[in-house]
mmCIF file of C-alpha atoms in Angstrom:
data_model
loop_
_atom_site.group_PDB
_atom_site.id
_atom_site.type_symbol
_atom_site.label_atom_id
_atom_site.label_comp_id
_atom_site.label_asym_id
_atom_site.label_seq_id
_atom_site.Cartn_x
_atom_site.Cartn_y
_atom_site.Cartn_z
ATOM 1 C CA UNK L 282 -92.661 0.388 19.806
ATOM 2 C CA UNK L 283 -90.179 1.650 16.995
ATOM 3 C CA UNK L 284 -92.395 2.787 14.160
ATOM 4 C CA UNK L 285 -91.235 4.707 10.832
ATOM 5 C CA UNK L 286 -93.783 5.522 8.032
ATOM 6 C CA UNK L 287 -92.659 7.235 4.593
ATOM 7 C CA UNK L 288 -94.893 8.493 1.652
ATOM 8 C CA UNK L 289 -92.494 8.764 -1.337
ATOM 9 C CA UNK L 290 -92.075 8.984 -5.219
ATOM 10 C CA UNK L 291 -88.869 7.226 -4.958
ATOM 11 C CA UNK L 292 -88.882 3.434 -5.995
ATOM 12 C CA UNK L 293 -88.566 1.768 -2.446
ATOM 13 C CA UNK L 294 -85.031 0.082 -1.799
ATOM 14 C CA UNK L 295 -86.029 -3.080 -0.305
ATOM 15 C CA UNK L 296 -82.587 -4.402 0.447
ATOM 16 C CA UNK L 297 -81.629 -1.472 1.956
ATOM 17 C CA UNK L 298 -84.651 -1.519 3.913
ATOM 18 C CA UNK L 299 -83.487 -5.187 5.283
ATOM 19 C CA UNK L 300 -80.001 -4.493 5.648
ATOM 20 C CA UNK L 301 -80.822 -1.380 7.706
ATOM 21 C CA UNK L 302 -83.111 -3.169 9.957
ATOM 22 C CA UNK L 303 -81.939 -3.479 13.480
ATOM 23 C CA UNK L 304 -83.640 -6.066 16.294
ATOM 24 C CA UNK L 305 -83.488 -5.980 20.111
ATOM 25 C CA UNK L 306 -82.069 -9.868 21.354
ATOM 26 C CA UNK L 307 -85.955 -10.514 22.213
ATOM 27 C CA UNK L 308 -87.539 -10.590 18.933
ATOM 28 C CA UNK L 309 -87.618 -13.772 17.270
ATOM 29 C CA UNK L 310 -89.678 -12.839 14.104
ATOM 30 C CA UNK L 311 -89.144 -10.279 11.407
ATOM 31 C CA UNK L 312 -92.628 -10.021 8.878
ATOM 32 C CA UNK L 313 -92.351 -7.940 5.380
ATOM 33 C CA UNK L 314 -94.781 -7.851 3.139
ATOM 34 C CA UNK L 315 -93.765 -6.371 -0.545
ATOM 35 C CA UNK L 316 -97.203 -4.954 -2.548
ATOM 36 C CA UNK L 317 -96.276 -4.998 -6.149
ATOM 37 C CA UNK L 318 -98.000 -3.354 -8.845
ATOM 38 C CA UNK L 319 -99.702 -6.226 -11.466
ATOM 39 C CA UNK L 320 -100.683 -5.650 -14.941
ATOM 40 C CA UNK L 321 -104.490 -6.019 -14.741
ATOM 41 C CA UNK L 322 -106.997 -3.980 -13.333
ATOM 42 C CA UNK L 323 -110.378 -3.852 -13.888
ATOM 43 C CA UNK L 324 -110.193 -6.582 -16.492
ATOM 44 C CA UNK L 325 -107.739 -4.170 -18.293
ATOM 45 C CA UNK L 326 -104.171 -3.952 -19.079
ATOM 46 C CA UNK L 327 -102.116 -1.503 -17.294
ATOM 47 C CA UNK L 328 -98.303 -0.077 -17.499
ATOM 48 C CA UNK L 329 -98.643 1.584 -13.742
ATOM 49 C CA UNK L 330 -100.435 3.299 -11.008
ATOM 50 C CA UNK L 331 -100.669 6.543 -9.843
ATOM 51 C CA UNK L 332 -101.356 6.776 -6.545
ATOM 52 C CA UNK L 333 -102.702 10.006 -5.099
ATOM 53 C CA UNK L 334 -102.670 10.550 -1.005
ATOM 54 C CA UNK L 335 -103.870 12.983 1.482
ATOM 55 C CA UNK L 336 -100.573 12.806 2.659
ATOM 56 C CA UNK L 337 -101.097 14.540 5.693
ATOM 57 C CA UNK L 338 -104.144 13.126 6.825
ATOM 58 C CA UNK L 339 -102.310 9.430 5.520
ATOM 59 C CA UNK L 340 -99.300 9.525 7.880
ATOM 60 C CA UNK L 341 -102.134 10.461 10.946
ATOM 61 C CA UNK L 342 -104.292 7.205 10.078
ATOM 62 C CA UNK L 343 -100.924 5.273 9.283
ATOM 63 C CA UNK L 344 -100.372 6.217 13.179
ATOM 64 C CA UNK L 345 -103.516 5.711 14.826
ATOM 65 C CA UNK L 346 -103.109 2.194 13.167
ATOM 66 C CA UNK L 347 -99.848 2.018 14.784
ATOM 67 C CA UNK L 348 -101.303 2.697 17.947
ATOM 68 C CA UNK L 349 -103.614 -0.079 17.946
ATOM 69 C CA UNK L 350 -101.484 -1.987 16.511
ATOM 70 C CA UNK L 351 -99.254 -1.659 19.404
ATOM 71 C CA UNK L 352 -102.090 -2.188 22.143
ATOM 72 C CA UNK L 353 -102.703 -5.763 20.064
ATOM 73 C CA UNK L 354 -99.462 -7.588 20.088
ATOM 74 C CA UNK L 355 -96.256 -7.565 21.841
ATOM 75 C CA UNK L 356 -94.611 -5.785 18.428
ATOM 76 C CA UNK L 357 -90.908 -4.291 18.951
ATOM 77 C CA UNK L 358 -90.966 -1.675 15.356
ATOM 78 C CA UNK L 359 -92.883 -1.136 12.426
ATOM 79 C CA UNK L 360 -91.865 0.215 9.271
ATOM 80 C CA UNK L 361 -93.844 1.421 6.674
ATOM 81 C CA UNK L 362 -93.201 2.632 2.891
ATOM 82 C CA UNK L 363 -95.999 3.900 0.413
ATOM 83 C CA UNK L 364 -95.404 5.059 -3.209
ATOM 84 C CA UNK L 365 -97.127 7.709 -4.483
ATOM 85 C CA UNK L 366 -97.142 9.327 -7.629
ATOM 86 C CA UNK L 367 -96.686 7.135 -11.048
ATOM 87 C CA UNK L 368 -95.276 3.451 -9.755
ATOM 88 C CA UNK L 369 -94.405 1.094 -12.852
ATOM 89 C CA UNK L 370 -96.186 -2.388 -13.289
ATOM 90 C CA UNK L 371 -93.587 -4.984 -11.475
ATOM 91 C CA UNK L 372 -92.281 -2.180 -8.913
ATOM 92 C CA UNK L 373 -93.450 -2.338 -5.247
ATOM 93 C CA UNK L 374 -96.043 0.277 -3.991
ATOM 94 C CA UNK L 375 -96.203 -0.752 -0.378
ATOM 95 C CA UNK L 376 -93.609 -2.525 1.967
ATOM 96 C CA UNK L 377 -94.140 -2.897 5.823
ATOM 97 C CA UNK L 378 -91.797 -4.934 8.253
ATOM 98 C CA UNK L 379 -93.110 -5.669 11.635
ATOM 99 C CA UNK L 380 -90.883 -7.387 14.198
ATOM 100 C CA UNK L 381 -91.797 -9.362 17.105
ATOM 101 C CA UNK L 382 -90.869 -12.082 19.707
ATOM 102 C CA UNK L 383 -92.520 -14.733 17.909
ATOM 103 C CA UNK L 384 -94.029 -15.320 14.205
ATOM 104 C CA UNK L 385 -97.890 -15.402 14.915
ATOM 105 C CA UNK L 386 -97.932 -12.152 16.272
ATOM 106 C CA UNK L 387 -95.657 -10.749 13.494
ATOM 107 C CA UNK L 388 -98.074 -12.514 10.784
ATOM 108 C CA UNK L 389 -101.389 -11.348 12.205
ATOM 109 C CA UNK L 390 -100.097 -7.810 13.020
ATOM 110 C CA UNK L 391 -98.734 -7.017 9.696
ATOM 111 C CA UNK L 392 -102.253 -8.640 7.774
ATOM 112 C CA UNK L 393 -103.859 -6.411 10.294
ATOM 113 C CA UNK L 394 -102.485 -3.566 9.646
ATOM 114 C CA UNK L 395 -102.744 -3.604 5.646
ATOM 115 C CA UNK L 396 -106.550 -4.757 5.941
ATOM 116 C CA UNK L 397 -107.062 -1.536 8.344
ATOM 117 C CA UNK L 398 -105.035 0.565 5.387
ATOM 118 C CA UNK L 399 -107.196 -0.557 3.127
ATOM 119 C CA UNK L 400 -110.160 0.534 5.335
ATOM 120 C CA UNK L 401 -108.951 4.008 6.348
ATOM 121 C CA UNK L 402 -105.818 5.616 5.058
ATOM 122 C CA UNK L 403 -106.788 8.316 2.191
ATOM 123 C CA UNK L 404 -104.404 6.856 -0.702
ATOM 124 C CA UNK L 405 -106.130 6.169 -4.154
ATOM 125 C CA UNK L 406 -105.018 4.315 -7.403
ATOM 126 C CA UNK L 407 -105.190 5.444 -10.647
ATOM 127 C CA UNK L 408 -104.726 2.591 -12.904
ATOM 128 C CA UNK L 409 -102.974 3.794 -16.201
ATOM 129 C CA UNK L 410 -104.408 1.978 -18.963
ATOM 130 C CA UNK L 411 -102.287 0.585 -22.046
ATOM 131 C CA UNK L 412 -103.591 2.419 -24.956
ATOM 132 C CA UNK L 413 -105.601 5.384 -23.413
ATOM 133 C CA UNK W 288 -139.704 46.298 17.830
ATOM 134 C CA UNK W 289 -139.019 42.983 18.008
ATOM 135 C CA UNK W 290 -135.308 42.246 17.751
ATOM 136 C CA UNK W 291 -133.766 39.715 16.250
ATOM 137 C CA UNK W 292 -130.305 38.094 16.649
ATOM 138 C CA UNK W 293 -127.982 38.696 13.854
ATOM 139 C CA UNK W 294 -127.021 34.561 12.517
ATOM 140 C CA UNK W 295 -123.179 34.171 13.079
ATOM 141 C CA UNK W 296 -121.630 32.485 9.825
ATOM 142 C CA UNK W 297 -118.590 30.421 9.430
ATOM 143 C CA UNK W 298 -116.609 29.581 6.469
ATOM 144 C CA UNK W 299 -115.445 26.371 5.783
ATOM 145 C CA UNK W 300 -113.235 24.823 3.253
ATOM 146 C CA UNK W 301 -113.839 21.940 1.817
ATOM 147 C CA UNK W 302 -111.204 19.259 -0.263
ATOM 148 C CA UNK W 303 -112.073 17.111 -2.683
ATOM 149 C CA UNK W 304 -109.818 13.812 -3.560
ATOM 150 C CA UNK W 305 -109.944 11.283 -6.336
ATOM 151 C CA UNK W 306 -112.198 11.350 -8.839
ATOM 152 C CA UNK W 307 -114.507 13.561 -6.588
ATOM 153 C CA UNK W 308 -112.310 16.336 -8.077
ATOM 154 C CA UNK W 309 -113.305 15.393 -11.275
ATOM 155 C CA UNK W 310 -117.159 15.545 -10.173
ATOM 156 C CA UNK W 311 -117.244 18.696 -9.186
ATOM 157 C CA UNK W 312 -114.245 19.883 -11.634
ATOM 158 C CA UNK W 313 -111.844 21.905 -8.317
ATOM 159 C CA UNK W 314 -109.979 20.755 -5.724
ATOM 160 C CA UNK W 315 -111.624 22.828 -2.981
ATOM 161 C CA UNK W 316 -114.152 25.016 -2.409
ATOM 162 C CA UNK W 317 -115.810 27.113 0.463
ATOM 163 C CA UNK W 318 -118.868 27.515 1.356
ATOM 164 C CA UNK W 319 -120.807 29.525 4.393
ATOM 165 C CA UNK W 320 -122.890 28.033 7.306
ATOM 166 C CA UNK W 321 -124.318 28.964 10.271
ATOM 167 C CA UNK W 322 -122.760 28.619 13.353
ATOM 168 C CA UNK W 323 -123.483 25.149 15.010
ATOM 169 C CA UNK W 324 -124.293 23.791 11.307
ATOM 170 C CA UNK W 325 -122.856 20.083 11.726
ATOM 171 C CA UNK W 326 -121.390 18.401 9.212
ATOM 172 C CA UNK W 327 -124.510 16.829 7.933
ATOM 173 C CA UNK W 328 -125.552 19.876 6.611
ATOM 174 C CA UNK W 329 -122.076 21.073 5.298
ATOM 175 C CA UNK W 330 -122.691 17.513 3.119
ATOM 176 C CA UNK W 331 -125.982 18.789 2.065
ATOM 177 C CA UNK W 332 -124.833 22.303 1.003
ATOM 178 C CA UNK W 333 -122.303 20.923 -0.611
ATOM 179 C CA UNK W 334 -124.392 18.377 -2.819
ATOM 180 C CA UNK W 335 -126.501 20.821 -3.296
ATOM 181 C CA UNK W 336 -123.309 22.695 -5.032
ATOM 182 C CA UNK W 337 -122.149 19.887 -6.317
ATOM 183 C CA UNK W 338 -125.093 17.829 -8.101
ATOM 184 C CA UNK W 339 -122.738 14.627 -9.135
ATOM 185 C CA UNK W 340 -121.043 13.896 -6.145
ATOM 186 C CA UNK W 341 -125.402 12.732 -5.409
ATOM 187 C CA UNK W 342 -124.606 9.394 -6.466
ATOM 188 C CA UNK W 343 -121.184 8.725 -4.154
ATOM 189 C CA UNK W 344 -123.594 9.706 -1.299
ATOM 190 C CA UNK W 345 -123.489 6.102 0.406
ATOM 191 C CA UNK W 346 -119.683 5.589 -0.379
ATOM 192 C CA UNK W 347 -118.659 8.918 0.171
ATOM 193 C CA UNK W 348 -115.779 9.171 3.054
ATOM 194 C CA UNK W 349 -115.797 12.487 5.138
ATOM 195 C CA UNK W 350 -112.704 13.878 6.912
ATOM 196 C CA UNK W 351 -112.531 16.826 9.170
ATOM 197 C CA UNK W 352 -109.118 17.826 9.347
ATOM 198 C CA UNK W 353 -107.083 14.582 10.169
ATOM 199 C CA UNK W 354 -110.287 12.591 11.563
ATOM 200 C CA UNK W 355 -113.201 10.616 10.688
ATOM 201 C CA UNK W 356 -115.771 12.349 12.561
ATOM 202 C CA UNK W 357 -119.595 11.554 12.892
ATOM 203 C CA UNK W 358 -122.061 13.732 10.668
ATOM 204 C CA UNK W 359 -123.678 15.293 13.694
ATOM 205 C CA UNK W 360 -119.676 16.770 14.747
ATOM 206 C CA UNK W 361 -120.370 20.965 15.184
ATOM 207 C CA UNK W 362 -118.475 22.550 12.700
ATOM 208 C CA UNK W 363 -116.224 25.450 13.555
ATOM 209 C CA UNK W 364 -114.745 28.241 11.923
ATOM 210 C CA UNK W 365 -111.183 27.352 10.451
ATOM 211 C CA UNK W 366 -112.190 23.412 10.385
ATOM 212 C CA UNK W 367 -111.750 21.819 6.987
ATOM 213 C CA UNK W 368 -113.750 18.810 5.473
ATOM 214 C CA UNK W 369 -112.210 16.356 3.135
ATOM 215 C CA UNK W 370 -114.648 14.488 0.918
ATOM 216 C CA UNK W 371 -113.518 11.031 -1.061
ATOM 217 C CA UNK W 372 -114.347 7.955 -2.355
ATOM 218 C CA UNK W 373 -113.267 4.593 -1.008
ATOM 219 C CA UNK W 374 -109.691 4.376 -0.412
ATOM 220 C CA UNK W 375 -107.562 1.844 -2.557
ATOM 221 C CA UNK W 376 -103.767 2.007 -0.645
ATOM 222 C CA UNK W 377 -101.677 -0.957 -1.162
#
């Protein structure tokens, strides 16, 4: 399995991200999800996040993910962009692509994976609030 | 005379992320155990150090190194434990 993660400040570039993807004549399915940063959190107005990682330890659990991710479904590549540091209200913070023969697998692996991220990779928000 | 065996002791570092670095107002700190301390009783030393980071106890996450490890993982010289809340990626 092809697999790419990348922990950046930089906004992400998501058509270069699409036009940059290539696909073996097998897979029949190409899954991206696009996280985007909303307005409210906590019942409060926001103007962006600031996410903070363990970068290191991030880009391990990102793998080990991976890994099982792979032993799940038949997947052919996953790719994987965080933000960190201060990401604007509107901009996207997370965008993963996971291609595979067929959609089901391509649609469960990819909510998979993000649930898992949620569980175990050390990244953490902090909201910044409109008028603090 | 009886004679007793001199205690090794290890140093280990310890990270704090999140808002756990504003609990205990650093980013790291060190503290000494004795050998085969696990890393229950790093946790306790360092609440003990640490008074606020008392109330995260149930949601507390504990690294060492790159790994989730069980509290009753032996701690050895030149590990390091990471100590944070919940994570929030996404």
């Amino acid at each position: 399995m092809k697999r790419s993660i990348e922990l950046t400040k930089d906004p992400i570039d998501e058509g270069l991200m699409v036009s940059s993807r290539t696909l073996s004549h097998q897979m029949g399915a190409v899954v991206y999800f696009s996280g985007i940063v909303r307005e409210g959190e906590q019942g409060r107005k926001i103007d962006a996040i600031v996410y903070e990682a363990f970068e290191e330890m991030a880009v391990h659990q990102f793998k080990l993910i991976f890994d099982e991710v792979e032993q799940k479904w038949p997947i052919e590549s996953i790719r994987l962009i965080h933000r960190i540091g201060h990401v604007p209200v509107n901009e996207s913070s997370l965008w993963v692509e996971v291609t595979s023969p067929h959609r089901q697998e391509a649609f469960q692996a990819c909510e998979w994976l993000i649930v898992e991220m949620k569980k175990r990779v050390p990244i953490w928000k902090h909201p910044q609030f409109v008028g603090d | 005379m009886l004679m007793h065996p001199i205690q090794q002791m290890i140093e280990i570092k310890v990270n704090f992320f999140s808002y756990f670095k504003d609990l205990t107002g650093c980013e790291a700190t060190r503290i000494d155990l004795e050998e085969g301390a696990t890393l229950e009783q790093a946790m306790e030393m360092v609440r003990e150090k640490f008074p606020k980071l008392e109330s995260m106890k149930r949601s507390t996450l504990v690294a060492v190194g790159l790994e989730y490890v069980a509290t009753d993982h032996v701690l050895s010289e030149g590990e390091e434990i990471s100590l944070f809340p919940p994570v929030q990626g996404g």
